[in-house]
């Protein structure tokens, strides 16, 4: 079974530039998560999709971050404009469905450095 | 909102010593999941605990869920270098995962 695919693996941009990350979840997984993980901290949920609908985006800085999952499969996360404090690893995860017994499968992540 | 707290933040052990991380909440936990993240890697699911007082074992790892479902623990017996990483607990509540900050296991050289 193929895992969660993310690209790119690494990205370096200057502040005020824009950047986009892509995620393809495990086939058949209805729930998709985007997390931000700053070095030395736990994952922070940015947005959670169930199919193509948003379940939770309460911690997404909507003035600069946006995410979409138009066809309920793959997803993109965009930052525009980037700030220095956005430097982090952006993790995408998916699970079969919302429920009490589902585990999340993570991609390798995209390491973003804003200079 | 709900907070999940993990202690300690770091634990240094000699190889062969035991390691324990604790996960606590002021509110009742729904279902606790444990993940391991190797240095430079991504979180990998280890186990889920559902029932009050539940104990599960995976080789040298023992997972416990408190009787009141307000705490959980992960204990590793006789640590090995392959155990190095950060261990996270997460409450699977209302179809969302609420994460602890993790405990980093460091093996002393």
PDB file of C-alpha atoms in Angstrom:
ATOM      1  CA  UNK A   1       0.000   0.000   0.000  1.00  0.00           C
ATOM      2  CA  UNK A   2       1.449   3.365  -1.007  1.00  0.00           C
ATOM      3  CA  UNK A   3       1.842   5.869   1.791  1.00  0.00           C
ATOM      4  CA  UNK A   4       1.005   9.537   2.026  1.00  0.00           C
ATOM      5  CA  UNK A   5       2.957  11.431  -0.627  1.00  0.00           C
ATOM      6  CA  UNK A   6       4.139  14.996  -0.093  1.00  0.00           C
ATOM      7  CA  UNK A   7       6.137  17.372  -2.213  1.00  0.00           C
ATOM      8  CA  UNK A   8       8.454  19.096  -2.184  1.00  0.00           C
ATOM      9  CA  UNK A   9      10.607  17.614   0.603  1.00  0.00           C
ATOM     10  CA  UNK A  10      12.466  20.867   1.168  1.00  0.00           C
ATOM     11  CA  UNK A  11      11.834  24.487   0.301  1.00  0.00           C
ATOM     12  CA  UNK A  12      13.760  27.652   1.029  1.00  0.00           C
ATOM     13  CA  UNK A  13      12.105  30.990   0.295  1.00  0.00           C
ATOM     14  CA  UNK A  14      12.539  34.596   1.262  1.00  0.00           C
ATOM     15  CA  UNK A  15      10.048  36.278   3.553  1.00  0.00           C
ATOM     16  CA  UNK A  16       7.063  37.779   1.791  1.00  0.00           C
ATOM     17  CA  UNK A  17       7.289  35.194  -0.989  1.00  0.00           C
ATOM     18  CA  UNK A  18       4.596  32.599  -1.506  1.00  0.00           C
ATOM     19  CA  UNK A  19       4.893  28.817  -1.370  1.00  0.00           C
ATOM     20  CA  UNK A  20       2.654  25.822  -1.984  1.00  0.00           C
ATOM     21  CA  UNK A  21       2.797  22.272  -0.700  1.00  0.00           C
ATOM     22  CA  UNK A  22       1.077  19.251  -2.173  1.00  0.00           C
ATOM     23  CA  UNK A  23      -0.236  16.120  -0.513  1.00  0.00           C
ATOM     24  CA  UNK A  24      -1.702  12.925  -1.914  1.00  0.00           C
ATOM     25  CA  UNK A  25      -3.258  10.801   0.832  1.00  0.00           C
ATOM     26  CA  UNK A  26      -3.521   7.045   0.961  1.00  0.00           C
ATOM     27  CA  UNK A  27      -6.104   5.856  -1.535  1.00  0.00           C
ATOM     28  CA  UNK A  28      -9.553   5.690  -0.025  1.00  0.00           C
ATOM     29  CA  UNK A  29      -8.759   7.817   3.012  1.00  0.00           C
ATOM     30  CA  UNK A  30     -11.527  10.315   3.530  1.00  0.00           C
ATOM     31  CA  UNK A  31      -9.852  12.414   6.217  1.00  0.00           C
ATOM     32  CA  UNK A  32      -6.833  14.571   5.451  1.00  0.00           C
ATOM     33  CA  UNK A  33      -4.880  16.713   7.923  1.00  0.00           C
ATOM     34  CA  UNK A  34      -2.275  19.418   7.524  1.00  0.00           C
ATOM     35  CA  UNK A  35       0.000  19.934  10.520  1.00  0.00           C
ATOM     36  CA  UNK A  36       2.715  22.452  11.234  1.00  0.00           C
ATOM     37  CA  UNK A  37       5.578  21.164  13.356  1.00  0.00           C
ATOM     38  CA  UNK A  38       8.102  23.665  14.615  1.00  0.00           C
ATOM     39  CA  UNK A  39      11.436  22.193  15.695  1.00  0.00           C
ATOM     40  CA  UNK A  40      11.178  20.674  19.162  1.00  0.00           C
ATOM     41  CA  UNK A  41       7.401  20.912  19.349  1.00  0.00           C
ATOM     42  CA  UNK A  42       4.487  18.610  18.721  1.00  0.00           C
ATOM     43  CA  UNK A  43       2.391  18.770  15.559  1.00  0.00           C
ATOM     44  CA  UNK A  44      -0.106  21.633  15.459  1.00  0.00           C
ATOM     45  CA  UNK A  45      -3.213  21.000  13.409  1.00  0.00           C
ATOM     46  CA  UNK A  46      -3.749  23.635  10.732  1.00  0.00           C
ATOM     47  CA  UNK A  47      -6.715  22.168   8.917  1.00  0.00           C
ATOM     48  CA  UNK A  48      -8.671  18.927   8.767  1.00  0.00           C
ATOM     49  CA  UNK A  49     -10.737  17.840   5.762  1.00  0.00           C
ATOM     50  CA  UNK A  50     -13.386  15.171   5.579  1.00  0.00           C
ATOM     51  CA  UNK A  51     -13.586  14.395   1.850  1.00  0.00           C
ATOM     52  CA  UNK A  52     -13.632  17.905   0.340  1.00  0.00           C
ATOM     53  CA  UNK A  53     -15.243  19.624   3.321  1.00  0.00           C
ATOM     54  CA  UNK A  54     -13.427  21.421   6.127  1.00  0.00           C
ATOM     55  CA  UNK A  55     -13.913  19.893   9.588  1.00  0.00           C
ATOM     56  CA  UNK A  56     -11.599  22.179  11.557  1.00  0.00           C
ATOM     57  CA  UNK A  57      -9.520  25.154  10.477  1.00  0.00           C
ATOM     58  CA  UNK A  58      -9.575  27.040  13.762  1.00  0.00           C
ATOM     59  CA  UNK A  59      -5.774  27.239  14.001  1.00  0.00           C
ATOM     60  CA  UNK A  60      -5.148  28.141  10.383  1.00  0.00           C
ATOM     61  CA  UNK A  61      -3.823  31.728  10.045  1.00  0.00           C
ATOM     62  CA  UNK A  62      -6.322  32.580   7.361  1.00  0.00           C
ATOM     63  CA  UNK A  63      -4.785  35.932   6.515  1.00  0.00           C
ATOM     64  CA  UNK A  64      -1.824  34.128   4.946  1.00  0.00           C
ATOM     65  CA  UNK A  65      -2.569  30.402   4.832  1.00  0.00           C
ATOM     66  CA  UNK A  66      -5.061  28.654   2.590  1.00  0.00           C
ATOM     67  CA  UNK A  67      -5.764  25.027   1.807  1.00  0.00           C
ATOM     68  CA  UNK A  68      -8.015  23.188  -0.558  1.00  0.00           C
ATOM     69  CA  UNK A  69      -9.028  19.660  -1.365  1.00  0.00           C
ATOM     70  CA  UNK A  70     -11.258  20.246  -4.337  1.00  0.00           C
ATOM     71  CA  UNK A  71     -12.007  16.689  -5.425  1.00  0.00           C
ATOM     72  CA  UNK A  72     -11.730  15.109  -2.014  1.00  0.00           C
ATOM     73  CA  UNK A  73      -8.439  13.427  -2.855  1.00  0.00           C
ATOM     74  CA  UNK A  74      -5.187  15.389  -2.997  1.00  0.00           C
ATOM     75  CA  UNK A  75      -4.712  18.699  -1.283  1.00  0.00           C
ATOM     76  CA  UNK A  76      -2.590  21.825  -1.465  1.00  0.00           C
ATOM     77  CA  UNK A  77      -1.540  24.157   1.327  1.00  0.00           C
ATOM     78  CA  UNK A  78      -0.417  27.671   0.415  1.00  0.00           C
ATOM     79  CA  UNK A  79       1.308  30.402   2.361  1.00  0.00           C
ATOM     80  CA  UNK A  80       1.210  33.927   0.984  1.00  0.00           C
ATOM     81  CA  UNK A  81       3.122  35.938   2.078  1.00  0.00           C
ATOM     82  CA  UNK A  82       5.517  33.870   4.168  1.00  0.00           C
ATOM     83  CA  UNK A  83       6.983  35.100   7.442  1.00  0.00           C
ATOM     84  CA  UNK A  84      10.133  33.999   9.227  1.00  0.00           C
ATOM     85  CA  UNK A  85       8.060  32.259  11.899  1.00  0.00           C
ATOM     86  CA  UNK A  86       6.520  29.985   9.261  1.00  0.00           C
ATOM     87  CA  UNK A  87       9.789  28.030   9.138  1.00  0.00           C
ATOM     88  CA  UNK A  88       8.722  24.526  10.129  1.00  0.00           C
ATOM     89  CA  UNK A  89       7.980  21.077   8.815  1.00  0.00           C
ATOM     90  CA  UNK A  90       4.539  20.823   7.228  1.00  0.00           C
ATOM     91  CA  UNK A  91       3.124  17.363   7.667  1.00  0.00           C
ATOM     92  CA  UNK A  92       0.213  15.892   5.806  1.00  0.00           C
ATOM     93  CA  UNK A  93      -1.624  12.925   7.277  1.00  0.00           C
ATOM     94  CA  UNK A  94      -4.648  10.893   6.305  1.00  0.00           C
ATOM     95  CA  UNK A  95      -6.975   8.410   7.936  1.00  0.00           C
ATOM     96  CA  UNK A  96      -9.687   6.147   6.618  1.00  0.00           C
ATOM     97  CA  UNK A  97     -12.554   8.110   8.088  1.00  0.00           C
ATOM     98  CA  UNK A  98     -13.451  10.147  11.093  1.00  0.00           C
ATOM     99  CA  UNK A  99     -13.998   7.810  13.937  1.00  0.00           C
ATOM    100  CA  UNK A 100     -12.813   6.584  17.247  1.00  0.00           C
ATOM    101  CA  UNK A 101     -10.662   3.755  15.959  1.00  0.00           C
ATOM    102  CA  UNK A 102      -8.770   5.327  13.096  1.00  0.00           C
ATOM    103  CA  UNK A 103      -5.057   5.994  13.096  1.00  0.00           C
ATOM    104  CA  UNK A 104      -3.374   8.767  11.162  1.00  0.00           C
ATOM    105  CA  UNK A 105      -0.723   7.959   8.570  1.00  0.00           C
ATOM    106  CA  UNK A 106       1.818  10.705   8.000  1.00  0.00           C
ATOM    107  CA  UNK A 107       3.790  11.734   4.950  1.00  0.00           C
ATOM    108  CA  UNK A 108       7.502  12.565   5.095  1.00  0.00           C
ATOM    109  CA  UNK A 109       6.758  16.249   5.429  1.00  0.00           C
ATOM    110  CA  UNK A 110       7.990  19.392   3.710  1.00  0.00           C
ATOM    111  CA  UNK A 111      10.696  21.296   5.535  1.00  0.00           C
ATOM    112  CA  UNK A 112      10.183  25.013   4.905  1.00  0.00           C
ATOM    113  CA  UNK A 113      12.878  27.543   5.673  1.00  0.00           C
ATOM    114  CA  UNK A 114      11.970  31.209   5.392  1.00  0.00           C
ATOM    115  CA  UNK A 115      14.971  33.547   5.244  1.00  0.00           C
TER     116      UNK A 115
ATOM    117  CA  UNK B   1     -10.166  24.198  25.118  1.00  0.00           C
ATOM    118  CA  UNK B   2      -8.906  20.771  26.010  1.00  0.00           C
ATOM    119  CA  UNK B   3      -5.187  20.440  26.660  1.00  0.00           C
ATOM    120  CA  UNK B   4      -3.089  17.318  26.706  1.00  0.00           C
ATOM    121  CA  UNK B   5       0.099  17.624  28.714  1.00  0.00           C
ATOM    122  CA  UNK B   6       3.089  15.350  28.503  1.00  0.00           C
ATOM    123  CA  UNK B   7       5.949  15.011  30.958  1.00  0.00           C
ATOM    124  CA  UNK B   8       8.847  15.044  31.005  1.00  0.00           C
ATOM    125  CA  UNK B   9       9.878  17.098  27.992  1.00  0.00           C
ATOM    126  CA  UNK B  10      13.173  15.215  27.764  1.00  0.00           C
ATOM    127  CA  UNK B  11      14.566  12.099  29.356  1.00  0.00           C
ATOM    128  CA  UNK B  12      18.191  11.041  29.191  1.00  0.00           C
ATOM    129  CA  UNK B  13      18.840   7.372  29.942  1.00  0.00           C
ATOM    130  CA  UNK B  14      21.703   4.957  29.676  1.00  0.00           C
ATOM    131  CA  UNK B  15      21.097   2.188  27.188  1.00  0.00           C
ATOM    132  CA  UNK B  16      19.437  -0.637  29.077  1.00  0.00           C
ATOM    133  CA  UNK B  17      17.640   1.633  31.541  1.00  0.00           C
ATOM    134  CA  UNK B  18      13.875   2.043  31.533  1.00  0.00           C
ATOM    135  CA  UNK B  19      11.959   5.057  30.180  1.00  0.00           C
ATOM    136  CA  UNK B  20       8.500   6.369  31.006  1.00  0.00           C
ATOM    137  CA  UNK B  21       6.454   9.231  29.582  1.00  0.00           C
ATOM    138  CA  UNK B  22       3.201  10.444  31.042  1.00  0.00           C
ATOM    139  CA  UNK B  23       0.216  12.014  29.343  1.00  0.00           C
ATOM    140  CA  UNK B  24      -2.280  13.986  31.439  1.00  0.00           C
ATOM    141  CA  UNK B  25      -5.471  15.901  30.871  1.00  0.00           C
ATOM    142  CA  UNK B  26      -7.737  17.999  33.093  1.00  0.00           C
ATOM    143  CA  UNK B  27     -10.723  16.581  31.246  1.00  0.00           C
ATOM    144  CA  UNK B  28     -11.634  12.997  30.505  1.00  0.00           C
ATOM    145  CA  UNK B  29      -9.706  11.564  27.595  1.00  0.00           C
ATOM    146  CA  UNK B  30     -11.672   9.807  24.898  1.00  0.00           C
ATOM    147  CA  UNK B  31      -9.220   7.441  23.228  1.00  0.00           C
ATOM    148  CA  UNK B  32      -5.473   7.832  23.569  1.00  0.00           C
ATOM    149  CA  UNK B  33      -3.181   7.243  20.651  1.00  0.00           C
ATOM    150  CA  UNK B  34       0.595   6.999  20.960  1.00  0.00           C
ATOM    151  CA  UNK B  35       2.988   7.930  18.170  1.00  0.00           C
ATOM    152  CA  UNK B  36       6.765   7.734  17.795  1.00  0.00           C
ATOM    153  CA  UNK B  37       8.770  10.217  15.761  1.00  0.00           C
ATOM    154  CA  UNK B  38      12.376   9.355  14.984  1.00  0.00           C
ATOM    155  CA  UNK B  39      14.817  12.267  14.550  1.00  0.00           C
ATOM    156  CA  UNK B  40      14.180  13.804  11.153  1.00  0.00           C
ATOM    157  CA  UNK B  41      11.198  11.542  10.587  1.00  0.00           C
ATOM    158  CA  UNK B  42       7.453  11.777  10.788  1.00  0.00           C
ATOM    159  CA  UNK B  43       5.104  10.515  13.513  1.00  0.00           C
ATOM    160  CA  UNK B  44       4.265   6.837  13.270  1.00  0.00           C
ATOM    161  CA  UNK B  45       1.258   5.343  15.011  1.00  0.00           C
ATOM    162  CA  UNK B  46       2.061   2.876  17.779  1.00  0.00           C
ATOM    163  CA  UNK B  47      -1.199   2.032  19.512  1.00  0.00           C
ATOM    164  CA  UNK B  48      -4.622   3.232  20.658  1.00  0.00           C
ATOM    165  CA  UNK B  49      -6.105   2.743  24.124  1.00  0.00           C
ATOM    166  CA  UNK B  50      -9.850   2.923  24.521  1.00  0.00           C
ATOM    167  CA  UNK B  51     -10.960   1.420  27.799  1.00  0.00           C
ATOM    168  CA  UNK B  52     -10.509   2.671  31.341  1.00  0.00           C
ATOM    169  CA  UNK B  53      -7.598   0.846  32.998  1.00  0.00           C
ATOM    170  CA  UNK B  54      -6.524  -0.749  29.736  1.00  0.00           C
ATOM    171  CA  UNK B  55      -2.982  -2.105  29.475  1.00  0.00           C
ATOM    172  CA  UNK B  56      -1.396  -3.122  26.182  1.00  0.00           C
ATOM    173  CA  UNK B  57       2.068  -4.428  25.458  1.00  0.00           C
ATOM    174  CA  UNK B  58       4.229  -4.372  22.365  1.00  0.00           C
ATOM    175  CA  UNK B  59       7.463  -6.248  23.104  1.00  0.00           C
ATOM    176  CA  UNK B  60       9.335  -3.919  25.499  1.00  0.00           C
ATOM    177  CA  UNK B  61       6.674  -1.192  25.360  1.00  0.00           C
ATOM    178  CA  UNK B  62       3.811  -1.094  27.875  1.00  0.00           C
ATOM    179  CA  UNK B  63       0.930   1.321  27.426  1.00  0.00           C
ATOM    180  CA  UNK B  64      -1.553   2.114  30.188  1.00  0.00           C
ATOM    181  CA  UNK B  65      -4.774   4.079  30.340  1.00  0.00           C
ATOM    182  CA  UNK B  66      -5.740   5.426  33.751  1.00  0.00           C
ATOM    183  CA  UNK B  67      -8.823   4.218  35.558  1.00  0.00           C
ATOM    184  CA  UNK B  68     -10.375   7.684  35.392  1.00  0.00           C
ATOM    185  CA  UNK B  69      -9.296   8.128  31.740  1.00  0.00           C
ATOM    186  CA  UNK B  70      -7.454  11.310  32.634  1.00  0.00           C
ATOM    187  CA  UNK B  71      -3.947   9.997  32.119  1.00  0.00           C
ATOM    188  CA  UNK B  72      -1.932   7.521  30.158  1.00  0.00           C
ATOM    189  CA  UNK B  73       1.630   6.305  30.198  1.00  0.00           C
ATOM    190  CA  UNK B  74       4.145   4.622  27.962  1.00  0.00           C
ATOM    191  CA  UNK B  75       6.917   2.580  29.583  1.00  0.00           C
ATOM    192  CA  UNK B  76       9.883   1.148  27.716  1.00  0.00           C
ATOM    193  CA  UNK B  77      11.865  -1.588  29.435  1.00  0.00           C
ATOM    194  CA  UNK B  78      15.601  -1.859  28.821  1.00  0.00           C
ATOM    195  CA  UNK B  79      15.910   0.892  26.235  1.00  0.00           C
ATOM    196  CA  UNK B  80      17.872   0.325  23.049  1.00  0.00           C
ATOM    197  CA  UNK B  81      19.365   2.823  20.607  1.00  0.00           C
ATOM    198  CA  UNK B  82      16.502   2.101  18.223  1.00  0.00           C
ATOM    199  CA  UNK B  83      14.099   3.570  20.790  1.00  0.00           C
ATOM    200  CA  UNK B  84      15.551   7.064  20.348  1.00  0.00           C
ATOM    201  CA  UNK B  85      12.971   9.608  19.252  1.00  0.00           C
ATOM    202  CA  UNK B  86      10.065  11.656  20.499  1.00  0.00           C
ATOM    203  CA  UNK B  87       6.968   9.936  21.836  1.00  0.00           C
ATOM    204  CA  UNK B  88       3.652  11.746  21.473  1.00  0.00           C
ATOM    205  CA  UNK B  89       0.276  11.023  22.930  1.00  0.00           C
ATOM    206  CA  UNK B  90      -2.861  12.320  21.259  1.00  0.00           C
ATOM    207  CA  UNK B  91      -6.463  12.265  22.412  1.00  0.00           C
ATOM    208  CA  UNK B  92      -8.774  11.051  19.671  1.00  0.00           C
ATOM    209  CA  UNK B  93     -11.750  13.139  20.716  1.00  0.00           C
ATOM    210  CA  UNK B  94     -14.699  14.335  18.672  1.00  0.00           C
ATOM    211  CA  UNK B  95     -13.013  12.969  15.548  1.00  0.00           C
ATOM    212  CA  UNK B  96     -10.013  15.213  16.119  1.00  0.00           C
ATOM    213  CA  UNK B  97      -6.560  14.495  17.498  1.00  0.00           C
ATOM    214  CA  UNK B  98      -5.426  16.713  20.370  1.00  0.00           C
ATOM    215  CA  UNK B  99      -1.643  16.281  20.672  1.00  0.00           C
ATOM    216  CA  UNK B 100       0.709  16.473  23.608  1.00  0.00           C
ATOM    217  CA  UNK B 101       4.062  18.218  23.158  1.00  0.00           C
ATOM    218  CA  UNK B 102       5.973  14.935  23.266  1.00  0.00           C
ATOM    219  CA  UNK B 103       8.751  13.431  25.351  1.00  0.00           C
ATOM    220  CA  UNK B 104      12.148  13.144  23.747  1.00  0.00           C
ATOM    221  CA  UNK B 105      14.075   9.991  24.630  1.00  0.00           C
ATOM    222  CA  UNK B 106      17.820  10.503  24.500  1.00  0.00           C
ATOM    223  CA  UNK B 107      20.276   7.659  25.016  1.00  0.00           C
ATOM    224  CA  UNK B 108      23.452   8.783  26.775  1.00  0.00           C
ATOM    225  CA  UNK B 109      26.624   7.823  24.912  1.00  0.00           C
TER     226      UNK B 109
END
